């Protein structure tokens, strides 16, 4: 097993960033809710512990606490923001409460050298976000840095290897933050970087082989990166005992079915069944205009088909899914964990109806790590950098009734959007870019004649997690090129509009 750092989550918005920075430094890290006990953490055999920030005030009645036993495990501890305050309170230092928050950049001045500051300049910019502050460090600690507004911006007890900082080393605005975290891992805790994607692949393939043995696994492929990586990993582990199902629902983009068949089936040799269910989906969608009804019909039809296919395989025991780490982390409020675990919305409902055990080989990974694994597995850039695509496919981008004619128009327009985003280098810069076919026609003029044809909306957004998004400021020339090509090359379209709405209050998809 690789080295492991446990992050105790006190509810900060940026706790996930701590995990990512530590992993980027090459050390595996896991987030646990602040209600975890010292005994539970001991059983996880961590090599270091990080206490995250959080919105609470230590003096408040139900503010989350620190199990003092965590400081007796003999592993180094780094407290960040609230983590520093809760350490101070637990170890007998003093805090001052504040009604105002200090938020933003500050200049850190190092007062005492410690391994945490190794090769960090004497002054550097850090990012603050705190109300309360430490006014007296606990016994055995020394003040190691200050800022103009804060006399105690960092403290340390080198004998016990306990360090604390009031600022956030995990955010990019803290210039030397990554170095400080690396110093904590390598200088203080003496770890070696051993979390690499090739070690992940090796370990996961071995684990899957061991777990599945000679049993059979079924996996739904979507053409996206997550399910593709799951399938390729399992194919390495159990070969023909993996049964992949790719449902062609007729709502896919141009060329997608062929791409999946050729890459996963022919080149990689995955045991793949492509189900041609185009007419089944289209028949069920006939006459349906309501977005929610469309989504439900597509979801149910998918489950029915998947179920039918599974029954054709002699004995299936496991269902493989591409669940990622952010779906698994318990979300924590300042009052403790709320234990909300999101379900994977593409295949929601499958495990219950099919009574299969789940296999989720990516549940430790962040999205950027999945991309690295995909690269490690030798998958092409078209998969590694693929933008998200919704389960209900083009049906929620053909506004109003979904018919083959209208799908064809959208598919042709969408191909142009994809081509031009890729050719201009914008495909990787934006979160998603696609075309939407509107349920209306407008008047145009072509040659000497009047036209009355469809409108395509361009939707291109920037986002980090799809929870919020803003419309991408594409260069006007690029928008002009896409619009010109769509109107010239796609029969039945005489107008293109650009969607300039942010999320919220709009959503990324139109339906
Ligand atoms: P919205 O439209 O809610 O989309 O802002 C957020 C992100 O989720 C994708 N999306 C889906 N993905 N099944 C999926 O797998 C769905 O039913 C679905 N609906 C929306 C959307 O493309 C965007 O990335």
Short mmCIF file of C-alpha atoms and ligand atoms in Angstrom, two decimals:
data_model
loop_
_atom_site.label_atom_id
_atom_site.label_comp_id
_atom_site.label_asym_id
_atom_site.label_seq_id
_atom_site.Cartn_x
_atom_site.Cartn_y
_atom_site.Cartn_z
CA UNK A 1 0.00 0.00 0.00
CA UNK A 2 1.21 3.54 -0.70
CA UNK A 3 1.77 6.09 2.06
CA UNK A 4 -1.40 7.73 3.28
CA UNK A 5 -2.25 11.17 4.64
CA UNK A 6 -5.56 11.57 6.45
CA UNK A 7 -7.28 14.94 6.14
CA UNK A 8 -9.76 15.71 8.87
CA UNK A 9 -12.50 17.83 7.32
CA UNK A 10 -13.85 20.70 9.41
CA UNK A 11 -16.11 21.81 6.58
CA UNK A 12 -13.98 24.23 4.58
CA UNK A 13 -15.00 24.88 0.98
CA UNK A 14 -11.45 24.04 -0.08
CA UNK A 15 -10.77 20.80 1.82
CA UNK A 16 -10.76 18.89 -1.46
CA UNK A 17 -7.96 21.14 -2.63
CA UNK A 18 -5.78 19.96 0.26
CA UNK A 19 -6.29 16.38 -0.91
CA UNK A 20 -5.49 17.32 -4.49
CA UNK A 21 -2.32 19.24 -3.65
CA UNK A 22 -1.03 16.37 -1.51
CA UNK A 23 -1.76 13.90 -4.29
CA UNK A 24 -0.12 16.19 -6.83
CA UNK A 25 2.98 16.00 -4.65
CA UNK A 26 2.81 12.21 -5.09
CA UNK A 27 1.29 11.13 -1.77
CA UNK A 28 -2.11 9.44 -1.43
CA UNK A 29 -4.58 11.34 0.76
CA UNK A 30 -8.10 10.75 2.01
CA UNK A 31 -10.69 13.08 3.50
CA UNK A 32 -12.61 12.05 6.60
CA UNK A 33 -15.33 13.89 8.51
CA UNK A 34 -14.25 15.62 11.71
CA UNK A 35 -16.30 13.21 13.80
CA UNK A 36 -13.79 10.43 13.06
CA UNK A 37 -12.13 9.14 16.24
CA UNK A 38 -8.44 8.72 16.95
CA UNK A 39 -8.92 4.94 17.10
CA UNK A 40 -10.54 4.92 13.68
CA UNK A 41 -7.70 6.99 12.27
CA UNK A 42 -5.08 4.75 13.90
CA UNK A 43 -6.65 1.77 12.13
CA UNK A 44 -6.12 3.57 8.81
CA UNK A 45 -2.34 3.61 9.42
CA UNK A 46 -1.68 7.14 8.18
CA UNK A 47 1.82 8.60 7.93
CA UNK A 48 0.56 12.15 8.56
CA UNK A 49 -2.60 14.07 9.46
CA UNK A 50 -3.90 17.42 8.19
CA UNK A 51 -6.64 19.34 9.98
CA UNK A 52 -8.61 21.41 7.47
CA UNK A 53 -10.14 24.83 7.75
CA UNK A 54 -13.80 25.34 8.51
CA UNK A 55 -16.46 27.99 9.01
CA UNK A 56 -17.08 27.43 12.75
CA UNK A 57 -15.71 29.37 15.68
CA UNK A 58 -13.99 27.19 18.29
CA UNK A 59 -15.78 28.95 21.15
CA UNK A 60 -19.26 28.18 19.79
CA UNK A 61 -21.25 25.59 21.63
CA UNK A 62 -21.46 22.96 18.93
CA UNK A 63 -18.21 23.78 17.11
CA UNK A 64 -16.49 20.63 15.88
CA UNK A 65 -13.75 19.32 18.17
CA UNK A 66 -10.43 17.63 17.82
CA UNK A 67 -10.00 14.17 19.32
CA UNK A 68 -6.80 14.80 21.33
CA UNK A 69 -5.88 11.16 20.75
CA UNK A 70 -5.01 12.15 17.17
CA UNK A 71 -2.04 14.06 18.54
CA UNK A 72 -0.80 10.93 20.31
CA UNK A 73 -0.58 8.70 17.25
CA UNK A 74 3.07 9.63 16.75
CA UNK A 75 2.50 11.01 13.24
CA UNK A 76 3.05 14.64 12.21
CA UNK A 77 0.06 16.96 12.20
CA UNK A 78 -0.52 20.09 10.14
CA UNK A 79 -3.40 22.38 11.18
CA UNK A 80 -4.76 24.80 8.61
CA UNK A 81 -6.93 27.82 9.61
CA UNK A 82 -9.67 26.31 11.81
CA UNK A 83 -7.27 23.38 12.19
CA UNK A 84 -4.77 25.75 13.81
CA UNK A 85 -7.42 27.19 16.11
CA UNK A 86 -8.78 23.84 17.23
CA UNK A 87 -5.19 22.68 17.91
CA UNK A 88 -4.60 25.79 19.98
CA UNK A 89 -7.76 25.29 22.03
CA UNK A 90 -7.07 21.57 22.55
CA UNK A 91 -3.48 22.13 23.66
CA UNK A 92 -4.16 25.02 26.03
CA UNK A 93 -3.32 28.12 23.98
CA UNK A 94 -5.58 31.15 23.68
CA UNK A 95 -7.86 32.41 20.93
CA UNK A 96 -9.52 35.75 20.32
CA UNK A 97 -12.94 35.67 18.74
CA UNK A 98 -13.76 38.11 16.04
CA UNK A 99 -16.97 39.25 14.44
CA UNK A 100 -15.25 40.34 11.24
CA UNK A 101 -13.40 38.10 8.82
CA UNK A 102 -10.00 38.76 7.31
CA UNK A 103 -10.30 37.61 3.74
CA UNK A 104 -7.76 37.91 0.94
CA UNK A 105 -4.04 38.24 0.38
CA UNK A 106 -1.50 39.03 3.10
CA UNK A 107 2.27 39.11 3.27
CA UNK A 108 3.76 36.36 5.38
CA UNK A 109 6.99 37.08 7.20
CA UNK A 110 8.93 34.10 8.51
CA UNK A 111 10.16 34.61 12.09
CA UNK A 112 11.63 31.21 12.94
CA UNK A 113 13.02 28.66 10.52
CA UNK A 114 11.41 25.22 10.63
CA UNK A 115 11.40 22.36 8.10
CA UNK A 116 8.00 23.65 6.91
CA UNK A 117 9.69 26.79 5.58
CA UNK A 118 12.52 24.97 3.80
CA UNK A 119 13.50 27.06 0.72
CA UNK A 120 10.48 29.34 1.28
CA UNK A 121 11.55 33.02 0.94
CA UNK A 122 11.55 35.20 4.07
CA UNK A 123 8.42 36.98 2.82
CA UNK A 124 5.76 35.68 0.47
CA UNK A 125 2.09 36.21 -0.37
CA UNK A 126 -0.46 33.98 1.39
CA UNK A 127 -4.25 33.74 1.29
CA UNK A 128 -6.23 34.38 4.46
CA UNK A 129 -9.83 33.58 5.28
CA UNK A 130 -10.50 33.61 8.99
CA UNK A 131 -12.38 35.30 11.80
CA UNK A 132 -10.83 34.07 15.05
CA UNK A 133 -7.11 34.14 15.70
CA UNK A 134 -4.51 32.69 18.04
CA UNK A 135 -3.25 35.17 20.64
CA UNK A 136 -1.18 32.78 22.75
CA UNK A 137 0.43 29.61 21.44
CA UNK A 138 0.15 26.40 23.48
CA UNK A 139 2.97 25.33 25.77
CA UNK A 140 5.98 24.02 23.84
CA UNK A 141 5.06 25.90 20.65
CA UNK A 142 6.86 28.80 19.04
CA UNK A 143 5.53 31.48 16.72
CA UNK A 144 7.07 30.85 13.31
CA UNK A 145 5.53 33.57 11.11
CA UNK A 146 3.41 36.70 11.19
CA UNK A 147 1.66 39.11 8.85
CA UNK A 148 0.96 42.84 9.20
CA UNK A 149 -2.42 42.17 10.79
CA UNK A 150 -1.65 38.93 12.59
CA UNK A 151 1.10 38.45 15.15
CA UNK A 152 0.70 34.68 15.13
CA UNK A 153 0.19 33.54 11.54
CA UNK A 154 1.96 30.20 12.04
CA UNK A 155 3.24 28.12 14.94
CA UNK A 156 5.13 24.90 15.47
CA UNK A 157 6.21 22.37 18.07
CA UNK A 158 9.06 20.64 16.30
CA UNK A 159 9.60 17.96 18.99
CA UNK A 160 6.04 16.69 18.53
CA UNK A 161 6.05 17.45 14.79
CA UNK A 162 2.89 19.58 15.10
CA UNK A 163 2.69 22.56 12.74
CA UNK A 164 -0.08 25.05 12.11
CA UNK A 165 -0.76 27.91 9.73
CA UNK A 166 -3.57 30.45 9.82
CA UNK A 167 -3.57 30.92 6.03
CA UNK A 168 -4.52 28.43 3.30
CA UNK A 169 -1.46 26.78 1.69
CA UNK A 170 -3.77 24.69 -0.54
CA UNK A 171 -5.10 27.60 -2.63
CA UNK A 172 -3.19 28.89 -5.64
CA UNK A 173 -3.08 32.44 -4.29
CA UNK A 174 -0.65 31.28 -1.60
CA UNK A 175 2.54 31.60 -3.64
CA UNK A 176 4.62 29.07 -1.74
CA UNK A 177 1.69 26.88 -0.65
CA UNK A 178 2.58 23.78 -2.67
CA UNK A 179 6.15 23.98 -1.42
CA UNK A 180 4.98 24.25 2.20
CA UNK A 181 2.73 21.21 1.80
CA UNK A 182 5.56 19.31 0.12
CA UNK A 183 7.86 20.30 3.00
CA UNK A 184 5.31 18.92 5.45
CA UNK A 185 5.17 15.62 3.56
CA UNK A 186 8.85 15.15 2.74
CA UNK A 187 10.83 17.16 5.33
CA UNK A 188 8.58 16.83 8.37
CA UNK A 189 6.93 13.45 7.81
CA UNK A 190 9.87 12.03 5.84
CA UNK A 191 7.62 10.47 3.17
CA UNK A 192 8.61 9.48 -0.35
CA UNK A 193 6.32 10.27 -3.29
CA UNK A 194 4.82 6.90 -4.18
CA UNK A 195 1.33 7.78 -5.47
CA UNK A 196 1.66 7.63 -9.23
CA UNK A 197 -0.87 6.65 -11.82
CA UNK A 198 1.19 3.70 -12.98
CA UNK A 199 1.29 2.36 -9.43
CA UNK A 200 -2.48 2.95 -9.25
CA UNK A 201 -3.06 0.94 -12.43
CA UNK A 202 -0.89 -1.93 -11.24
CA UNK A 203 -2.47 -2.05 -7.79
CA UNK A 204 -6.05 -1.72 -9.08
CA UNK A 205 -5.64 -4.43 -11.71
CA UNK A 206 -4.22 -6.78 -9.06
CA UNK A 207 -7.02 -5.92 -6.59
CA UNK A 208 -9.75 -6.43 -9.18
CA UNK A 209 -8.27 -9.76 -10.22
CA UNK A 210 -8.23 -10.90 -6.61
CA UNK A 211 -11.72 -9.58 -5.81
CA UNK A 212 -13.54 -10.86 -8.89
CA UNK A 213 -11.70 -14.16 -9.32
CA UNK A 214 -13.54 -16.18 -11.97
CA UNK A 215 -16.86 -14.36 -11.48
CA UNK A 216 -18.44 -12.16 -14.14
CA UNK A 217 -18.78 -8.38 -14.27
CA UNK A 218 -21.12 -6.26 -16.36
CA UNK A 219 -20.36 -2.67 -17.25
CA UNK A 220 -22.35 -0.02 -19.13
CA UNK A 221 -20.19 2.01 -21.47
CA UNK A 222 -21.18 5.58 -22.28
CA UNK A 223 -18.28 6.55 -24.54
CA UNK A 224 -17.07 8.97 -21.85
CA UNK A 225 -13.75 8.78 -20.06
CA UNK A 226 -14.90 7.33 -16.72
CA UNK A 227 -16.66 4.22 -17.97
CA UNK A 228 -13.98 3.70 -20.63
CA UNK A 229 -11.21 3.72 -18.02
CA UNK A 230 -13.20 1.34 -15.79
CA UNK A 231 -13.64 -1.04 -18.72
CA UNK A 232 -9.99 -0.95 -19.78
CA UNK A 233 -8.79 -1.57 -16.21
CA UNK A 234 -11.19 -4.47 -15.73
CA UNK A 235 -10.32 -5.87 -19.12
CA UNK A 236 -6.69 -6.03 -17.98
CA UNK A 237 -7.73 -7.70 -14.74
CA UNK A 238 -10.31 -10.25 -15.85
CA UNK A 239 -10.38 -10.21 -19.67
CA UNK A 240 -13.38 -11.97 -21.15
CA UNK A 241 -15.19 -12.19 -17.80
CA UNK A 242 -15.96 -8.52 -18.27
CA UNK A 243 -19.09 -7.92 -20.33
CA UNK A 244 -19.45 -4.38 -21.62
CA UNK A 245 -22.74 -3.12 -22.96
CA UNK A 246 -22.92 -0.05 -25.14
CA UNK A 247 -26.48 1.00 -25.89
CA UNK A 248 -26.87 2.94 -29.12
CA UNK A 249 -29.93 4.95 -28.15
CA UNK A 250 -29.88 6.98 -31.36
CA UNK A 251 -29.21 10.09 -29.28
CA UNK A 252 -25.44 10.05 -29.67
CA UNK A 253 -23.18 12.42 -31.56
CA UNK A 254 -21.92 11.71 -35.05
CA UNK A 255 -19.36 8.89 -35.23
CA UNK A 256 -19.59 7.90 -31.56
CA UNK A 257 -20.76 4.32 -31.98
CA UNK A 258 -18.08 3.60 -34.57
CA UNK A 259 -15.41 5.13 -32.34
CA UNK A 260 -16.35 2.98 -29.33
CA UNK A 261 -16.53 -0.17 -31.46
CA UNK A 262 -13.22 0.41 -33.12
CA UNK A 263 -11.24 1.53 -30.06
CA UNK A 264 -12.63 -0.65 -27.28
CA UNK A 265 -13.82 -3.63 -29.28
CA UNK A 266 -11.34 -3.98 -32.14
CA UNK A 267 -8.16 -2.33 -30.83
CA UNK A 268 -8.29 -3.11 -27.11
CA UNK A 269 -10.23 -6.34 -27.48
CA UNK A 270 -12.84 -5.71 -24.81
CA UNK A 271 -15.76 -8.13 -24.70
CA UNK A 272 -18.28 -5.64 -26.07
CA UNK A 273 -21.94 -5.85 -27.06
CA UNK A 274 -23.35 -2.91 -28.96
CA UNK A 275 -27.13 -2.88 -28.75
CA UNK A 276 -28.87 -1.07 -31.58
CA UNK A 277 -31.86 0.38 -29.77
CA UNK A 278 -32.31 3.48 -31.90
CA UNK A 279 -35.88 2.83 -32.96
CA UNK A 280 -36.91 1.63 -29.51
CA UNK A 281 -35.86 4.96 -27.95
CA UNK A 282 -37.27 7.07 -30.79
CA UNK A 283 -40.62 5.24 -30.69
CA UNK A 284 -40.93 5.87 -26.96
CA UNK A 285 -39.99 9.53 -27.39
CA UNK A 286 -42.50 10.14 -30.19
CA UNK A 287 -44.76 13.07 -29.39
CA UNK A 288 -43.04 13.81 -26.05
CA UNK A 289 -42.03 17.44 -25.52
CA UNK A 290 -41.65 17.76 -21.76
CA UNK A 291 -37.94 17.66 -20.73
CA UNK A 292 -38.49 15.68 -17.53
CA UNK A 293 -40.65 13.13 -19.34
CA UNK A 294 -37.94 12.73 -21.98
CA UNK A 295 -35.30 12.13 -19.32
CA UNK A 296 -37.48 9.58 -17.49
CA UNK A 297 -38.33 7.66 -20.65
CA UNK A 298 -34.67 7.51 -21.66
CA UNK A 299 -33.55 6.43 -18.17
CA UNK A 300 -36.17 3.68 -17.91
CA UNK A 301 -35.63 2.39 -21.43
CA UNK A 302 -31.89 2.23 -20.77
CA UNK A 303 -32.40 0.20 -17.58
CA UNK A 304 -34.80 -2.19 -19.36
CA UNK A 305 -32.31 -2.82 -22.15
CA UNK A 306 -29.38 -3.20 -19.80
CA UNK A 307 -31.38 -5.67 -17.71
CA UNK A 308 -32.31 -7.71 -20.79
CA UNK A 309 -28.70 -7.86 -21.90
CA UNK A 310 -27.49 -8.86 -18.43
CA UNK A 311 -29.95 -11.77 -18.41
CA UNK A 312 -28.34 -13.10 -21.59
CA UNK A 313 -25.06 -13.60 -19.72
CA UNK A 314 -24.97 -16.83 -17.74
CA UNK A 315 -24.14 -15.56 -14.27
CA UNK A 316 -23.28 -11.97 -13.46
CA UNK A 317 -22.23 -11.04 -9.93
CA UNK A 318 -20.86 -7.55 -10.22
CA UNK A 319 -21.79 -4.23 -11.79
CA UNK A 320 -18.83 -1.95 -12.56
CA UNK A 321 -19.36 1.82 -12.33
CA UNK A 322 -17.22 4.90 -12.88
CA UNK A 323 -17.94 6.57 -9.54
CA UNK A 324 -15.28 9.19 -8.69
CA UNK A 325 -13.96 10.44 -5.35
CA UNK A 326 -15.98 13.67 -5.22
CA UNK A 327 -19.15 11.50 -5.41
CA UNK A 328 -18.00 9.50 -2.42
CA UNK A 329 -16.74 12.11 0.05
CA UNK A 330 -19.18 12.73 2.82
CA UNK A 331 -20.16 16.35 2.72
CA UNK A 332 -19.57 18.07 6.01
CA UNK A 333 -21.35 21.03 7.51
CA UNK A 334 -19.89 23.10 10.30
CA UNK A 335 -22.02 21.07 12.69
CA UNK A 336 -20.52 17.79 11.58
CA UNK A 337 -20.99 15.43 8.69
CA UNK A 338 -24.31 15.38 6.92
CA UNK A 339 -23.42 12.09 5.26
CA UNK A 340 -24.86 13.01 1.93
CA UNK A 341 -23.47 10.60 -0.58
CA UNK A 342 -24.41 11.42 -4.12
CA UNK A 343 -25.44 8.61 -6.37
CA UNK A 344 -24.06 8.29 -9.83
CA UNK A 345 -26.85 9.75 -11.90
CA UNK A 346 -26.17 7.94 -15.16
CA UNK A 347 -26.83 4.46 -13.89
CA UNK A 348 -28.87 5.31 -10.80
CA UNK A 349 -31.33 2.56 -10.05
CA UNK A 350 -29.40 -0.24 -11.69
CA UNK A 351 -27.89 -1.90 -8.63
CA UNK A 352 -31.21 -2.03 -6.78
CA UNK A 353 -33.15 -3.60 -9.61
CA UNK A 354 -30.44 -6.04 -10.58
CA UNK A 355 -29.21 -7.07 -7.13
CA UNK A 356 -25.58 -6.91 -8.17
CA UNK A 357 -22.58 -6.02 -6.07
CA UNK A 358 -20.83 -2.83 -7.09
CA UNK A 359 -17.27 -2.52 -8.32
CA UNK A 360 -15.99 1.05 -8.43
CA UNK A 361 -12.30 1.07 -9.32
CA UNK A 362 -12.13 4.87 -9.65
CA UNK A 363 -13.72 5.77 -6.34
CA UNK A 364 -10.39 7.05 -4.96
CA UNK A 365 -9.72 9.36 -7.89
CA UNK A 366 -10.35 12.95 -8.85
CA UNK A 367 -11.26 13.70 -12.46
CA UNK A 368 -7.79 14.98 -13.36
CA UNK A 369 -6.34 11.75 -11.98
CA UNK A 370 -8.72 9.71 -14.15
CA UNK A 371 -7.30 11.60 -17.14
CA UNK A 372 -3.79 10.63 -16.05
CA UNK A 373 -4.86 6.99 -15.67
CA UNK A 374 -6.41 7.12 -19.15
CA UNK A 375 -3.09 8.37 -20.52
CA UNK A 376 -1.21 5.71 -18.57
CA UNK A 377 -3.49 3.10 -20.16
CA UNK A 378 -2.56 4.46 -23.58
CA UNK A 379 -6.02 5.81 -24.44
CA UNK A 380 -6.12 8.43 -27.21
CA UNK A 381 -6.57 12.16 -26.59
CA UNK A 382 -10.10 11.96 -27.99
CA UNK A 383 -11.04 9.99 -24.83
CA UNK A 384 -8.60 11.58 -22.37
CA UNK A 385 -9.85 15.10 -23.09
CA UNK A 386 -13.48 14.32 -23.95
CA UNK A 387 -15.93 16.88 -22.62
CA UNK A 388 -18.83 15.66 -20.46
CA UNK A 389 -21.88 14.45 -22.37
CA UNK A 390 -25.24 13.94 -20.66
CA UNK A 391 -26.77 10.48 -20.31
CA UNK A 392 -29.97 11.50 -22.17
CA UNK A 393 -27.74 12.65 -25.03
CA UNK A 394 -28.96 14.87 -27.84
CA UNK A 395 -32.58 14.39 -26.75
CA UNK A 396 -32.18 17.23 -24.23
CA UNK A 397 -30.56 19.41 -26.90
CA UNK A 398 -33.34 18.92 -29.45
CA UNK A 399 -35.85 21.15 -27.72
CA UNK A 400 -39.40 19.93 -28.10
CA UNK A 401 -40.16 16.67 -29.88
CA UNK A 402 -37.25 14.40 -30.76
CA UNK A 403 -37.45 13.09 -34.32
CA UNK A 404 -34.80 11.56 -36.56
CA UNK A 405 -34.93 14.57 -38.92
CA UNK A 406 -34.34 17.02 -36.11
CA UNK A 407 -31.60 14.84 -34.62
CA UNK A 408 -29.85 14.85 -37.97
CA UNK A 409 -29.84 18.64 -38.12
CA UNK A 410 -28.46 18.87 -34.59
CA UNK A 411 -25.85 16.18 -35.21
CA UNK A 412 -24.54 17.99 -38.28
CA UNK A 413 -24.40 21.34 -36.48
CA UNK A 414 -22.80 19.78 -33.42
CA UNK A 415 -20.05 18.13 -35.51
CA UNK A 416 -19.08 21.56 -36.80
CA UNK A 417 -18.96 22.96 -33.26
CA UNK A 418 -16.73 20.09 -32.10
CA UNK A 419 -14.45 20.37 -35.13
CA UNK A 420 -13.96 24.11 -34.82
CA UNK A 421 -13.42 24.07 -31.06
CA UNK A 422 -10.74 21.42 -31.54
CA UNK A 423 -9.10 23.11 -34.52
CA UNK A 424 -8.84 26.43 -32.67
CA UNK A 425 -7.47 24.90 -29.47
CA UNK A 426 -10.54 25.99 -27.47
CA UNK A 427 -11.90 22.48 -26.91
CA UNK A 428 -9.62 21.88 -23.91
CA UNK A 429 -9.98 25.40 -22.54
CA UNK A 430 -13.75 25.25 -22.07
CA UNK A 431 -15.81 22.90 -19.91
CA UNK A 432 -18.31 22.07 -22.63
CA UNK A 433 -19.28 23.37 -26.04
CA UNK A 434 -22.24 22.14 -28.06
CA UNK A 435 -25.16 23.02 -30.30
CA UNK A 436 -28.84 23.13 -29.34
CA UNK A 437 -31.71 22.93 -31.83
CA UNK A 438 -34.44 25.39 -30.90
CA UNK A 439 -38.14 24.57 -31.34
CA UNK A 440 -38.82 27.50 -33.63
CA UNK A 441 -38.17 28.78 -37.11
CA UNK A 442 -37.16 32.22 -38.25
CA UNK A 443 -37.12 34.10 -41.53
CA UNK A 444 -33.96 34.51 -43.55
CA UNK A 445 -32.88 35.33 -47.04
CA UNK A 446 -30.78 33.13 -49.25
CA UNK A 447 -29.93 34.12 -52.83
CA UNK A 448 -33.05 35.90 -54.01
CA UNK A 449 -35.41 33.85 -51.93
CA UNK A 450 -36.93 34.10 -48.51
CA UNK A 451 -36.24 31.17 -46.15
CA UNK A 452 -38.09 30.04 -43.06
CA UNK A 453 -35.83 27.65 -41.16
CA UNK A 454 -34.43 26.36 -37.86
CA UNK A 455 -32.28 28.20 -35.31
CA UNK A 456 -29.22 26.68 -33.65
CA UNK A 457 -28.01 28.00 -30.30
CA UNK A 458 -24.33 27.68 -29.42
CA UNK A 459 -23.71 26.85 -25.77
CA UNK A 460 -20.08 27.07 -24.66
CA UNK A 461 -19.26 27.36 -20.96
CA UNK A 462 -16.35 27.61 -18.53
CA UNK A 463 -16.66 25.70 -15.29
CA UNK A 464 -14.64 23.71 -12.79
CA UNK A 465 -17.24 21.25 -11.58
CA UNK A 466 -20.48 22.01 -13.50
CA UNK A 467 -22.07 23.29 -10.28
CA UNK A 468 -21.59 26.84 -11.50
CA UNK A 469 -20.64 27.97 -14.98
CA UNK A 470 -20.20 31.06 -17.08
CA UNK A 471 -20.47 31.47 -20.85
CA UNK A 472 -17.11 31.26 -22.53
CA UNK A 473 -15.70 34.43 -24.05
CA UNK A 474 -14.81 32.77 -27.36
CA UNK A 475 -13.07 35.04 -29.88
CA UNK A 476 -15.63 36.68 -32.17
CA UNK A 477 -13.85 35.30 -35.23
CA UNK A 478 -14.30 31.76 -33.95
CA UNK A 479 -18.01 32.31 -33.23
CA UNK A 480 -18.32 33.80 -36.73
CA UNK A 481 -16.63 30.78 -38.29
CA UNK A 482 -18.82 28.29 -36.47
CA UNK A 483 -21.98 30.23 -37.28
CA UNK A 484 -20.99 30.67 -40.95
CA UNK A 485 -20.24 26.99 -41.38
CA UNK A 486 -23.45 25.84 -39.70
CA UNK A 487 -25.64 28.11 -41.82
CA UNK A 488 -23.83 27.18 -45.03
CA UNK A 489 -23.39 23.47 -44.45
CA UNK A 490 -26.40 22.33 -42.45
CA UNK A 491 -29.57 22.08 -44.47
CA UNK A 492 -32.55 23.65 -42.78
CA UNK A 493 -30.68 26.13 -40.54
CA UNK A 494 -30.61 29.86 -41.33
CA UNK A 495 -29.69 31.38 -37.98
CA UNK A 496 -27.22 30.80 -35.11
CA UNK A 497 -27.38 32.51 -31.70
CA UNK A 498 -24.83 32.48 -28.84
CA UNK A 499 -26.05 31.69 -25.32
CA UNK A 500 -24.74 34.31 -22.88
CA UNK A 501 -26.31 33.00 -19.65
CA UNK A 502 -24.43 31.90 -16.57
CA UNK A 503 -25.32 29.08 -14.17
CA UNK A 504 -27.08 29.89 -11.91
CA UNK A 505 -29.70 31.03 -12.75
CA UNK A 506 -29.54 29.15 -16.07
CA UNK A 507 -28.27 25.59 -16.41
CA UNK A 508 -25.63 24.31 -18.80
CA UNK A 509 -28.04 22.12 -20.75
CA UNK A 510 -31.22 23.69 -22.09
CA UNK A 511 -33.56 20.94 -20.92
P1 LIG B 1 -26.81 21.30 -15.99
O1 LIG B 1 -27.60 21.38 -17.25
O2 LIG B 1 -27.57 20.71 -14.86
O3 LIG B 1 -25.62 20.30 -16.30
O4 LIG B 1 -26.18 22.62 -15.64
C1 LIG B 1 -24.52 20.08 -15.45
C2 LIG B 1 -23.61 19.05 -16.09
O5 LIG B 1 -24.21 17.77 -16.06
C3 LIG B 1 -24.41 17.28 -17.38
N1 LIG B 1 -25.73 16.63 -17.37
C4 LIG B 1 -25.90 15.31 -17.26
N2 LIG B 1 -25.00 14.31 -17.20
N3 LIG B 1 -26.76 12.74 -17.10
C5 LIG B 1 -25.44 13.04 -17.14
O6 LIG B 1 -24.62 12.14 -17.11
C6 LIG B 1 -27.72 13.69 -17.14
O7 LIG B 1 -28.92 13.40 -17.11
C7 LIG B 1 -27.26 15.04 -17.24
N4 LIG B 1 -27.91 16.23 -17.32
C8 LIG B 1 -26.93 17.20 -17.38
C9 LIG B 1 -24.32 18.47 -18.28
O8 LIG B 1 -23.89 18.12 -19.59
C10 LIG B 1 -23.30 19.32 -17.55
O9 LIG B 1 -21.98 18.89 -17.79
#
